[in-house]
Amino acid sequence: MIFKARVWKVGENINTDLILPNRAFYLPPEEQVSYVFSANRPGWAEEVQLGDILIGGKNFGMGSSRPAARSLKNLGLSCLVAPYINGLFFRNAVNFAFPVVECEGVDEAFEEGDIAEVDVIGAKVRNLTQSRELSAKPLPAPLLAIIQAGGIYPLLEKEGLIKPKAIANPKR
Amino acid sequence: MGMTIAEKILAAKSGQNKVSPGDVVTVRLDTIILFDNNFMPSNWRDIQHVCDPERLVVVFDHRVPAPNQLAAAGHRTGREFVKRFGIRRFHDVGREQGISHQLVADYGYALPGSTLVCSDSHTCSGGVFNCLARGVGGPDIIYAAVKGETWFRCGETIRYELSGKLSPAVTAKDAFLQIAGVYGDHATQNVEYGGAGVASLSINARKTISTMSAELSAEFATFECDATLRDWLTDRNSMAFSAVNPDSDASYKALRFVDLSQLEPLVALPDSVVNNSQPVKNLKGTRIDQAYIGSCANGTQDDIELAAAVLKGHRVAPGVRLIVVPASQMVYRDVLKSGAIATLMEAGAMIAPPTCGACGGGHMGVLANDETCITSSTRNFKGRMGDPSSRVFMASPATVAASAIVGSIADPRDFLQ
Ligand code: SF4
């Protein structure tokens, strides 16, 4: 699980309501994506290209249990890297199979537009534009396994414990 | 080296002798709460099996009574789920309804030493009952309902030692805003509250602090068990429990001290709760359009009676809307009996039925563009209660009530001595 792409940067304490605002709460997931950061960065969601990497600041994802991580994934982002991540956002990311990496100093090691290489399993984050490498916190093996399985729902579907449901996805 | 409260419950419920920061453990869940948002079409997955209907609770709270067809459809799905699996503890629109975290308090669902999850971030509220309670995600809650277990990542624990006693018109919300203002976020960490000052706080007051700990990004927020808590629980739940107190040699990331007697009313400025508190005197005179008293953190009997004490004999300022939302039907009945509702209505408050309502920007007091609200609820994020250009200040119910009288942010000590 190695991603190499252009990075976007956001600041500290990015909350779930900025990622998935109330106005979009009950829309189908594929429509929720166009509201990501509409309050703090209007128009941004349209600029994201499939595979782009998001670099967040400290305490990324504070706030509610809403499926904000699913919106970032559905937007086409390949992963999120932040110094440290709110525990509830982190759970949602793992369970929706959106790779997240906690890496101290990452917010200072990148300018927006730099090219990053993120090795999720090897826990390394490289800034290819500025030739820098940072060590990240390794993802615990059981959580990596959930991400590799495509999240929690496919696991439950396979055992027949929940009914399958196709989720439309415009960008991937 | 000993363990903190969170570590001890994690160990007991995962069958380990010891759990330390950094460990990921699979934990048996005693109580699993689903609420109306889980059943909305964009979130729901059709569950074919539940671990044990007796461990499940179903609550409708975020959109109650249904404000639109989507919510109504979600409620319908929820009722079908309850019927299909024979879930006994169901809080539908009606006599036993309320905000999930308030119902946990009203009915004693969270017992000391037990584990509880709900896919609402303020579930850490249940930590006041010496319970390991945590907000999880939508997929988590479906997994929990099916399998009866979940994974937790153990973080380091910060302990707050409370001492002294709050002054009149200063509340547990102010104590929380003090901690959030000074220490900022606690992401990936547990918080544990203890010390001699806890005894002076009612369960409702302690619950404000445990509930608000979600805003610290804390993993778990726990209180010790004392006589006040035992009395609260034995009145509501006949099941036996054993308290879990921290080991005397438990290892904490930090030990911090808060003297309740030194606190003053505080207000969090709009857009963030952490690192954003100001003494009310610095904000005096800030014009408001709406004042909101309610939510899982501050819609208790104590909160509503405190607001009534401030508003008694006064009128809400012209041009200001005061909305008061008891957190559950049980609370509502209690404050009807005590006369607080009559006092509030006489002053000009609108009383809404128990619901999350405008706390989550859903309904019952949503803000228009450029409006300013002062709220006793849990969050002041940009656009949280309505239009992204609206501003939300956060304070105690006493400060909100005083502000409703004056029409701008005001000091509750001017009304309560
Ligand atoms: S009252 Fe507000 S914070 Fe509490 S559960 Fe409802 S929406 Fe969440």
Coordinates of C-alpha atoms and ligand atoms in Angstrom, one line a residue:
Chain A
M1 CA 0.0 0.0 0.0
I2 CA 2.2 2.8 -1.3
F3 CA 0.7 6.0 -2.7
K4 CA 2.5 8.6 -4.7
A5 CA 0.7 11.8 -5.7
R6 CA 0.3 15.5 -5.3
V7 CA -0.6 16.8 -1.8
W8 CA -3.3 19.1 -0.6
K9 CA -2.9 20.8 2.8
V10 CA -5.4 21.8 5.5
G11 CA -4.8 23.4 8.9
E12 CA -5.1 22.2 12.5
N13 CA -8.3 21.0 14.2
I14 CA -10.2 20.3 11.0
N15 CA -13.6 19.1 12.2
T16 CA -16.0 16.6 10.7
D17 CA -18.7 19.3 10.1
L18 CA -16.3 21.0 7.7
I19 CA -15.8 17.6 5.8
L20 CA -19.5 16.6 5.9
P21 CA -21.7 19.6 6.7
N22 CA -25.2 19.2 8.1
R23 CA -26.7 20.4 4.8
A24 CA -25.3 17.3 3.1
F25 CA -26.0 14.8 5.9
Y26 CA -28.8 12.9 4.3
L27 CA -27.8 13.1 0.7
P28 CA -26.6 9.9 -1.0
P29 CA -22.9 9.4 -0.3
E30 CA -21.9 10.2 -3.8
E31 CA -23.5 13.6 -3.6
Q32 CA -22.0 14.4 -0.2
V33 CA -18.5 14.7 -1.7
S34 CA -19.1 18.0 -3.4
Y35 CA -19.7 19.6 0.1
V36 CA -16.3 18.7 1.5
F37 CA -14.7 21.9 2.9
S38 CA -17.5 24.0 1.2
A39 CA -17.5 26.3 4.3
N40 CA -13.7 26.9 4.6
R41 CA -12.5 26.1 1.0
P42 CA -15.3 26.5 -1.5
G43 CA -14.7 24.9 -4.9
W44 CA -11.9 22.7 -3.6
A45 CA -13.8 19.4 -4.0
E46 CA -14.0 19.9 -7.7
E47 CA -10.2 20.3 -8.0
V48 CA -9.2 17.1 -6.3
Q49 CA -7.9 14.5 -8.7
L50 CA -8.2 10.7 -8.2
G51 CA -5.3 9.5 -6.0
D52 CA -4.4 12.9 -4.5
I53 CA -3.1 12.9 -0.9
L54 CA -4.4 15.0 1.9
I55 CA -2.0 16.3 4.6
G56 CA -3.8 17.5 7.7
G57 CA -2.8 19.3 10.9
K58 CA -2.9 18.3 14.5
N59 CA -6.1 16.7 15.8
F60 CA -7.5 16.1 12.4
G61 CA -11.1 15.0 12.3
M62 CA -12.3 16.2 15.6
G63 CA -16.0 16.2 16.1
S64 CA -18.8 13.9 15.3
S65 CA -19.2 10.2 14.3
R66 CA -20.6 11.1 10.9
P67 CA -19.0 9.2 8.0
A68 CA -16.6 12.1 7.1
A69 CA -13.8 9.6 6.2
R70 CA -16.1 8.0 3.7
S71 CA -16.5 11.4 2.0
L72 CA -12.7 11.9 1.7
K73 CA -12.4 8.4 0.3
N74 CA -15.3 8.9 -2.2
L75 CA -13.8 12.2 -3.2
G76 CA -11.0 10.1 -4.7
L77 CA -8.2 10.9 -2.2
S78 CA -5.9 7.9 -1.7
C79 CA -5.0 8.6 1.9
L80 CA -4.7 11.1 4.8
V81 CA -1.5 11.9 6.7
A82 CA -1.6 14.1 9.8
P83 CA 0.5 14.5 13.0
Y84 CA -2.3 12.9 15.0
I85 CA -5.9 12.1 14.3
N86 CA -9.1 12.2 16.4
G87 CA -9.8 8.7 17.6
L88 CA -13.4 8.6 16.2
F89 CA -12.4 9.9 12.8
F90 CA -9.6 7.3 12.8
R91 CA -12.0 4.5 13.6
N92 CA -14.3 5.6 10.7
A93 CA -11.3 5.8 8.3
V94 CA -10.2 2.2 9.2
N95 CA -13.7 0.8 9.0
F96 CA -14.4 2.5 5.7
A97 CA -11.0 1.4 4.4
F98 CA -9.6 4.9 3.9
P99 CA -5.9 4.6 4.7
V100 CA -4.8 7.0 7.5
V101 CA -1.3 7.6 8.7
E102 CA -0.2 9.5 11.9
C103 CA 3.2 11.1 11.3
E104 CA 4.6 13.8 13.5
G105 CA 5.9 16.8 11.7
V106 CA 4.2 16.0 8.4
D107 CA 2.3 19.3 8.4
E108 CA 5.7 21.2 8.4
A109 CA 7.4 18.9 5.9
F110 CA 5.2 19.7 2.9
E111 CA 4.0 22.6 0.9
E112 CA 0.8 22.3 -1.0
G113 CA 1.4 20.8 -4.4
D114 CA 4.5 18.9 -3.4
I115 CA 4.7 15.2 -4.4
A116 CA 4.4 12.7 -1.6
E117 CA 5.1 9.0 -1.4
V118 CA 3.2 7.4 1.5
D119 CA 4.1 3.8 2.5
V120 CA 1.3 2.9 4.7
I121 CA 2.6 -0.6 5.7
G122 CA 6.2 0.5 6.0
A123 CA 5.1 3.6 8.0
K124 CA 7.2 6.1 5.9
V125 CA 6.2 9.4 4.4
R126 CA 8.5 11.0 1.8
N127 CA 8.4 14.4 0.3
L128 CA 9.8 13.7 -3.2
T129 CA 9.8 17.4 -4.1
Q130 CA 11.9 18.4 -1.2
S131 CA 13.8 15.1 -0.8
R132 CA 12.8 14.5 2.9
E133 CA 11.7 11.4 4.7
L134 CA 9.7 11.0 7.9
S135 CA 8.9 8.0 10.0
A136 CA 5.2 7.5 10.8
K137 CA 3.4 5.6 13.5
P138 CA 2.9 2.0 12.2
L139 CA -0.7 1.0 11.9
P140 CA -1.5 -1.9 14.2
A141 CA -1.8 -5.2 12.2
P142 CA -5.5 -5.9 13.0
L143 CA -6.4 -2.4 11.7
L144 CA -4.3 -2.8 8.6
A145 CA -6.1 -6.1 8.0
I146 CA -9.5 -4.3 8.1
I147 CA -8.3 -1.7 5.6
Q148 CA -6.9 -4.4 3.3
A149 CA -10.2 -6.2 3.5
G150 CA -12.0 -3.1 2.2
G151 CA -13.5 -2.1 5.5
I152 CA -15.9 -3.6 8.0
Y153 CA -18.9 -4.0 5.7
P154 CA -17.4 -6.4 3.3
L155 CA -16.3 -8.5 6.3
L156 CA -19.8 -8.7 7.6
E157 CA -21.3 -9.3 4.1
K158 CA -19.0 -12.2 3.5
E159 CA -20.4 -13.9 6.6
G160 CA -23.9 -13.1 5.6
L161 CA -24.5 -11.0 8.7
I162 CA -25.6 -7.9 6.7
K163 CA -27.1 -7.6 3.3
P164 CA -24.9 -6.3 0.5
K165 CA -25.5 -2.8 -0.8
A166 CA -23.9 -1.2 -3.8
I167 CA -22.6 2.2 -3.1
A168 CA -22.3 4.4 -6.2
N169 CA -19.0 6.2 -6.4
P170 CA -18.4 8.9 -9.0
K171 CA -14.7 9.2 -8.9
R172 CA -13.3 5.6 -8.5
Chain B
M1 CA 3.0 -0.4 37.4
G2 CA -0.7 -0.2 37.9
M3 CA -3.5 0.7 35.6
T4 CA -5.9 3.7 35.2
I5 CA -9.7 3.2 35.2
A6 CA -9.8 2.9 31.3
E7 CA -6.9 0.5 31.2
K8 CA -8.5 -1.7 33.9
I9 CA -11.8 -2.0 32.1
L10 CA -10.1 -2.6 28.8
A11 CA -8.2 -5.4 30.4
A12 CA -11.1 -7.0 32.1
K13 CA -13.3 -6.9 29.0
S14 CA -10.7 -8.2 26.7
G15 CA -9.6 -11.0 29.0
Q16 CA -6.0 -9.7 29.5
N17 CA -4.1 -9.2 32.8
K18 CA -2.7 -5.9 31.7
V19 CA -3.4 -3.3 29.0
S20 CA -1.0 -0.5 28.3
P21 CA -1.0 2.6 26.0
G22 CA -0.5 1.5 22.4
D23 CA -2.3 -1.8 22.7
V24 CA -5.2 -2.6 20.4
V25 CA -7.7 -4.9 22.1
T26 CA -11.0 -6.6 21.2
V27 CA -13.5 -5.9 23.9
R28 CA -16.8 -7.4 24.8
L29 CA -19.6 -4.8 24.7
D30 CA -22.2 -4.8 27.5
T31 CA -24.4 -2.0 26.0
I32 CA -24.8 -1.1 22.3
I33 CA -27.0 1.9 21.5
L34 CA -28.4 2.6 18.0
F35 CA -30.1 5.9 17.3
D36 CA -32.2 7.3 14.5
N37 CA -29.3 8.5 12.3
N38 CA -28.1 4.9 12.0
F39 CA -31.4 4.0 10.3
M40 CA -31.4 6.8 7.7
P41 CA -31.1 5.5 4.2
S42 CA -27.6 6.9 3.5
N43 CA -26.2 5.0 6.6
W44 CA -28.3 1.9 7.3
R45 CA -27.1 -1.6 6.4
D46 CA -29.7 -4.4 6.6
I47 CA -28.6 -6.5 9.7
Q48 CA -29.4 -10.2 9.5
H49 CA -28.4 -11.2 13.0
V50 CA -27.8 -9.4 16.4
C51 CA -25.5 -10.6 19.1
D52 CA -28.1 -10.4 21.9
P53 CA -31.2 -8.2 21.8
E54 CA -30.9 -7.7 25.6
R55 CA -27.5 -5.8 25.1
L56 CA -29.1 -3.5 22.5
V57 CA -30.9 -0.2 23.1
V58 CA -32.6 1.8 20.3
V59 CA -33.2 5.5 20.7
F60 CA -34.7 8.1 18.4
D61 CA -33.2 11.5 19.3
H62 CA -31.5 13.5 16.5
R63 CA -34.6 14.1 14.5
V64 CA -37.6 13.9 16.8
P65 CA -40.5 14.1 16.1
A66 CA -39.6 13.5 12.4
P67 CA -39.2 16.9 10.8
N68 CA -39.2 15.5 7.2
Q69 CA -39.9 12.4 5.2
L70 CA -36.3 11.2 5.3
A71 CA -36.3 11.2 9.1
A72 CA -39.7 9.6 9.1
A73 CA -38.4 6.8 6.8
G74 CA -35.4 6.3 9.1
H75 CA -37.7 6.0 12.1
R76 CA -39.8 3.5 10.3
T77 CA -36.7 1.3 9.5
G78 CA -35.7 1.6 13.2
R79 CA -39.1 0.4 14.4
E80 CA -39.0 -2.6 12.0
F81 CA -35.5 -3.5 13.3
V82 CA -36.7 -3.3 16.9
K83 CA -39.7 -5.6 16.1
R84 CA -37.7 -8.1 14.1
F85 CA -35.1 -8.7 16.8
G86 CA -37.4 -8.2 19.8
I87 CA -35.4 -5.3 21.4
R88 CA -37.0 -4.4 24.7
R89 CA -35.2 -1.2 25.5
F90 CA -36.7 1.0 22.7
H91 CA -37.1 4.7 23.2
D92 CA -39.6 5.7 20.5
V93 CA -41.3 9.1 20.2
G94 CA -43.5 9.0 23.3
R95 CA -43.2 8.7 27.1
E96 CA -39.7 7.3 27.4
Q97 CA -38.0 9.3 24.6
G98 CA -34.9 11.5 25.0
I99 CA -31.3 12.2 23.9
S100 CA -29.4 8.9 24.1
H101 CA -26.8 10.1 26.6
Q102 CA -29.5 11.5 28.8
L103 CA -31.4 8.2 28.7
V104 CA -28.3 6.4 29.8
A105 CA -28.4 8.6 32.9
D106 CA -32.2 8.4 33.4
Y107 CA -32.4 4.6 33.2
G108 CA -29.0 3.7 34.6
Y109 CA -27.9 1.9 31.4
A110 CA -24.2 2.5 32.1
L111 CA -22.9 0.6 35.1
P112 CA -19.5 0.9 36.7
G113 CA -17.0 -1.4 35.1
S114 CA -19.1 -2.0 32.0
T115 CA -18.6 -1.1 28.4
L116 CA -20.9 0.9 26.2
V117 CA -20.9 2.2 22.6
C118 CA -23.2 4.3 20.5
S119 CA -22.3 5.9 17.2
D120 CA -22.7 9.4 18.6
S121 CA -19.4 11.1 19.5
H122 CA -20.7 12.3 22.9
T123 CA -21.1 8.7 24.2
C124 CA -18.1 9.4 26.4
S125 CA -20.9 11.0 28.5
G126 CA -21.4 7.5 30.1
G127 CA -17.9 7.8 31.7
V128 CA -19.5 9.7 34.5
F129 CA -20.9 6.3 35.6
N130 CA -17.4 4.8 36.0
C131 CA -18.2 3.0 32.7
L132 CA -16.0 2.7 29.6
A133 CA -18.2 4.4 27.1
R134 CA -17.1 5.6 23.7
G135 CA -18.6 7.1 20.5
V136 CA -17.9 4.9 17.5
G137 CA -18.7 5.2 13.8
G138 CA -21.7 4.0 11.8
P139 CA -19.9 0.8 10.5
D140 CA -18.7 0.2 14.1
I141 CA -22.1 0.2 15.5
I142 CA -23.4 -2.2 13.0
Y143 CA -20.5 -4.5 13.7
A144 CA -21.1 -4.1 17.4
A145 CA -24.8 -5.0 17.1
V146 CA -24.0 -8.1 15.1
K147 CA -20.9 -9.3 16.9
G148 CA -21.2 -7.8 20.4
E149 CA -17.6 -6.7 20.4
T150 CA -15.3 -4.0 18.9
W151 CA -11.6 -3.0 18.9
F152 CA -10.2 -0.2 21.0
R153 CA -6.8 1.4 20.8
C154 CA -5.6 2.2 24.3
G155 CA -4.1 5.7 24.7
E156 CA -2.2 7.3 27.5
T157 CA -4.3 8.8 30.4
I158 CA -4.4 12.4 31.7
R159 CA -5.8 12.7 35.2
Y160 CA -7.5 15.9 36.4
E161 CA -7.7 16.3 40.2
L162 CA -10.6 18.6 41.0
S163 CA -10.6 20.5 44.4
G164 CA -12.8 23.1 46.0
K165 CA -16.4 24.0 45.2
L166 CA -17.9 26.1 42.4
S167 CA -19.1 29.7 43.3
P168 CA -22.8 30.6 42.7
A169 CA -23.6 31.0 38.9
V170 CA -20.4 29.2 38.0
T171 CA -21.0 25.7 36.7
A172 CA -19.4 22.4 35.5
K173 CA -19.6 23.8 32.0
D174 CA -17.3 26.6 33.1
A175 CA -14.9 24.0 34.6
F176 CA -14.9 22.2 31.3
L177 CA -14.3 25.4 29.3
Q178 CA -11.4 26.1 31.7
I179 CA -9.8 22.7 30.9
A180 CA -10.5 23.0 27.1
G181 CA -9.2 26.6 27.1
V182 CA -6.0 25.9 28.9
Y183 CA -5.0 22.4 27.8
G184 CA -6.6 22.1 24.3
D185 CA -7.2 18.8 22.6
H186 CA -6.5 15.4 24.2
A187 CA -6.7 13.4 20.9
T188 CA -5.5 9.7 21.3
Q189 CA -5.6 10.2 25.1
N190 CA -8.0 9.2 27.9
V191 CA -9.1 11.6 30.6
E192 CA -9.8 10.6 34.1
Y193 CA -11.5 13.0 36.6
G194 CA -11.1 12.6 40.4
G195 CA -10.2 14.4 43.5
A196 CA -12.0 15.8 46.5
G197 CA -13.8 18.4 44.4
V198 CA -15.9 15.8 42.6
A199 CA -18.0 15.1 45.7
S200 CA -19.4 18.7 45.5
L201 CA -20.7 18.1 42.0
S202 CA -24.1 16.5 41.2
I203 CA -24.2 13.6 38.8
N204 CA -25.7 16.0 36.3
A205 CA -22.8 18.4 36.7
R206 CA -20.2 15.6 36.4
K207 CA -22.1 14.4 33.3
T208 CA -21.6 17.8 31.7
I209 CA -17.9 17.3 32.0
S210 CA -17.8 13.7 30.8
T211 CA -20.1 14.6 27.8
M212 CA -18.1 17.6 26.8
S213 CA -14.9 15.6 26.9
A214 CA -15.8 14.6 23.3
E215 CA -14.7 18.1 22.4
L216 CA -11.3 17.4 23.8
S217 CA -11.1 14.6 21.3
A218 CA -10.6 12.3 24.3
E219 CA -10.9 8.5 23.8
F220 CA -12.5 7.7 27.1
A221 CA -13.5 10.1 29.9
T222 CA -14.0 8.4 33.3
F223 CA -15.0 9.3 36.8
E224 CA -14.5 7.2 39.9
C225 CA -17.5 5.7 41.7
D226 CA -18.6 7.3 45.0
A227 CA -21.7 7.2 47.2
T228 CA -23.5 9.8 45.2
L229 CA -23.1 7.7 42.1
R230 CA -24.2 4.5 43.9
D231 CA -27.4 6.2 45.0
W232 CA -28.1 7.5 41.5
L233 CA -27.7 4.0 40.0
T234 CA -29.5 1.9 42.6
D235 CA -32.6 4.2 42.1
R236 CA -32.6 3.3 38.4
N237 CA -31.1 -0.1 37.8
S238 CA -31.3 -3.2 40.0
M239 CA -28.3 -4.9 38.5
A240 CA -25.2 -5.5 40.6
F241 CA -22.0 -3.9 39.7
S242 CA -18.5 -3.5 41.0
A243 CA -16.7 -0.1 40.9
V244 CA -13.4 0.2 39.1
N245 CA -11.0 2.7 40.7
P246 CA -7.5 3.4 39.4
D247 CA -4.5 1.6 41.0
S248 CA -2.6 3.7 43.4
D249 CA 0.5 3.3 41.2
A250 CA -1.3 3.8 37.9
S251 CA 0.8 5.6 35.4
Y252 CA -0.5 8.9 33.9
K253 CA 0.8 10.9 31.1
A254 CA 0.1 14.0 33.2
L255 CA -1.6 15.0 36.5
R256 CA -3.3 18.3 36.4
F257 CA -5.1 20.3 39.1
V258 CA -8.3 22.4 38.8
D259 CA -9.5 24.4 41.8
L260 CA -13.3 24.8 41.3
S261 CA -13.5 27.7 43.7
Q262 CA -11.2 29.8 41.5
L263 CA -13.3 29.5 38.4
E264 CA -15.4 32.2 36.8
P265 CA -18.0 32.1 34.0
L266 CA -16.4 31.4 30.6
V267 CA -17.5 31.5 27.0
A268 CA -16.0 29.7 24.1
L269 CA -15.7 31.8 21.0
P270 CA -17.2 30.6 17.7
D271 CA -15.7 27.8 15.5
S272 CA -13.8 25.7 18.0
V273 CA -14.1 24.6 21.6
V274 CA -10.5 23.9 22.3
N275 CA -8.0 26.7 23.1
N276 CA -10.9 29.2 22.6
S277 CA -12.3 30.2 26.1
Q278 CA -12.6 33.7 27.3
P279 CA -14.0 35.1 30.6
V280 CA -17.5 36.3 30.1
K281 CA -16.6 39.9 31.0
N282 CA -14.4 40.1 27.9
L283 CA -17.5 39.5 25.7
K284 CA -20.1 41.5 27.5
G285 CA -22.3 43.4 25.1
T286 CA -21.9 41.0 22.1
R287 CA -25.3 41.1 20.4
I288 CA -27.2 37.8 20.1
D289 CA -30.2 36.7 18.0
Q290 CA -30.7 33.3 19.7
A291 CA -30.1 31.7 23.0
Y292 CA -30.2 27.9 23.3
I293 CA -30.4 25.7 26.4
G294 CA -30.4 22.0 25.8
S295 CA -28.3 19.1 24.4
C296 CA -26.9 15.9 26.0
A297 CA -24.4 18.0 27.9
N298 CA -26.7 20.7 29.4
G299 CA -30.4 19.8 29.1
T300 CA -30.7 18.2 32.6
Q301 CA -33.0 19.1 35.4
D302 CA -30.2 21.1 37.1
D303 CA -29.5 23.0 33.9
I304 CA -33.2 24.0 33.3
E305 CA -33.8 24.9 36.9
L306 CA -30.7 27.0 36.9
A307 CA -31.9 28.8 33.8
A308 CA -35.3 29.4 35.4
A309 CA -33.6 30.8 38.5
V310 CA -31.8 33.3 36.4
L311 CA -34.9 34.2 34.3
K312 CA -37.4 34.4 37.2
G313 CA -39.1 37.7 37.1
H314 CA -37.4 38.8 33.9
R315 CA -38.3 38.8 30.2
V316 CA -36.3 37.6 27.2
A317 CA -35.0 40.7 25.4
P318 CA -37.0 41.9 22.3
G319 CA -35.5 40.4 19.1
V320 CA -34.0 37.4 21.0
R321 CA -35.3 33.9 20.7
L322 CA -34.7 31.7 23.8
I323 CA -35.1 28.0 23.0
V324 CA -35.1 25.5 25.9
V325 CA -34.9 21.8 25.2
P326 CA -35.2 19.3 28.1
A327 CA -32.9 16.4 27.2
S328 CA -35.5 13.7 27.8
Q329 CA -39.2 13.2 28.6
M330 CA -38.2 12.2 32.1
V331 CA -36.3 15.5 32.6
Y332 CA -39.2 17.4 31.0
R333 CA -41.7 15.8 33.5
D334 CA -39.4 16.7 36.4
V335 CA -39.0 20.3 35.4
L336 CA -42.7 20.6 34.8
K337 CA -43.3 19.5 38.3
S338 CA -40.7 21.8 39.8
G339 CA -42.3 24.8 38.1
A340 CA -39.2 25.7 36.1
I341 CA -41.0 25.3 32.8
A342 CA -43.7 27.8 33.9
T343 CA -41.1 30.3 34.9
L344 CA -39.2 30.0 31.6
M345 CA -42.4 30.3 29.5
E346 CA -43.5 33.3 31.5
A347 CA -40.1 34.9 30.6
G348 CA -40.7 34.2 26.9
A349 CA -38.8 31.0 26.3
M350 CA -40.0 28.5 23.6
I351 CA -39.9 25.0 25.0
A352 CA -39.1 22.3 22.4
P353 CA -39.6 18.5 22.8
P354 CA -36.6 16.4 23.8
T355 CA -34.4 16.2 20.7
C356 CA -30.9 17.1 19.5
G357 CA -32.7 19.7 17.5
A358 CA -30.6 22.7 16.7
C359 CA -27.5 21.4 18.5
G360 CA -26.8 19.5 15.3
G361 CA -28.3 22.0 13.0
G362 CA -31.2 19.7 12.3
H363 CA -34.3 21.5 13.3
M364 CA -36.0 23.5 16.1
G365 CA -33.9 26.6 16.0
V366 CA -31.6 26.5 13.0
L367 CA -29.6 29.7 12.4
A368 CA -29.9 32.0 9.3
N369 CA -26.9 33.7 7.7
D370 CA -24.9 36.1 9.9
E371 CA -27.0 35.3 13.0
T372 CA -25.4 35.0 16.4
C373 CA -26.3 32.4 19.0
I374 CA -25.1 31.7 22.5
T375 CA -25.6 28.0 23.3
S376 CA -25.2 25.7 26.2
S377 CA -25.0 22.7 23.8
T378 CA -21.8 20.8 22.9
R379 CA -20.4 22.3 19.7
N380 CA -19.7 25.6 18.1
F381 CA -18.1 24.5 14.8
K382 CA -18.6 26.7 11.7
G383 CA -22.1 26.0 10.4
R384 CA -22.9 23.6 13.2
M385 CA -26.2 25.1 14.1
G386 CA -27.2 26.4 10.6
D387 CA -25.7 28.7 8.0
P388 CA -21.9 28.7 7.8
S389 CA -21.8 32.4 8.3
S390 CA -23.7 32.2 11.6
R391 CA -21.7 32.5 14.8
V392 CA -22.1 30.2 17.8
F393 CA -20.7 31.2 21.3
M394 CA -20.8 28.4 23.9
A395 CA -21.4 28.9 27.7
S396 CA -23.2 27.5 30.7
P397 CA -27.1 27.6 30.9
A398 CA -26.8 30.4 33.5
T399 CA -24.7 32.5 31.1
V400 CA -27.1 31.7 28.2
A401 CA -30.1 32.7 30.3
A402 CA -28.5 35.9 31.5
S403 CA -27.7 36.8 27.9
A404 CA -31.2 36.1 26.7
I405 CA -32.5 38.7 29.3
V406 CA -29.9 41.4 28.3
G407 CA -30.0 40.6 24.5
S408 CA -26.2 40.4 24.4
I409 CA -23.6 38.2 26.2
A410 CA -24.0 38.8 29.9
D411 CA -22.6 37.7 33.2
P412 CA -24.9 35.4 35.2
R413 CA -23.5 36.7 38.5
D414 CA -25.5 39.9 37.8
F415 CA -28.7 37.8 38.2
L416 CA -27.7 35.1 40.8
Q417 CA -25.9 35.8 44.0
Ligands
SF4_1 S1 -27.5 16.9 21.7 FE1 -26.0 17.5 20.2 S2 -24.1 16.7 20.8 FE2 -25.7 15.6 22.0 S3 -26.1 13.8 20.9 FE3 -27.5 15.3 20.1 S4 -26.5 16.3 18.4 FE4 -24.9 15.1 19.5

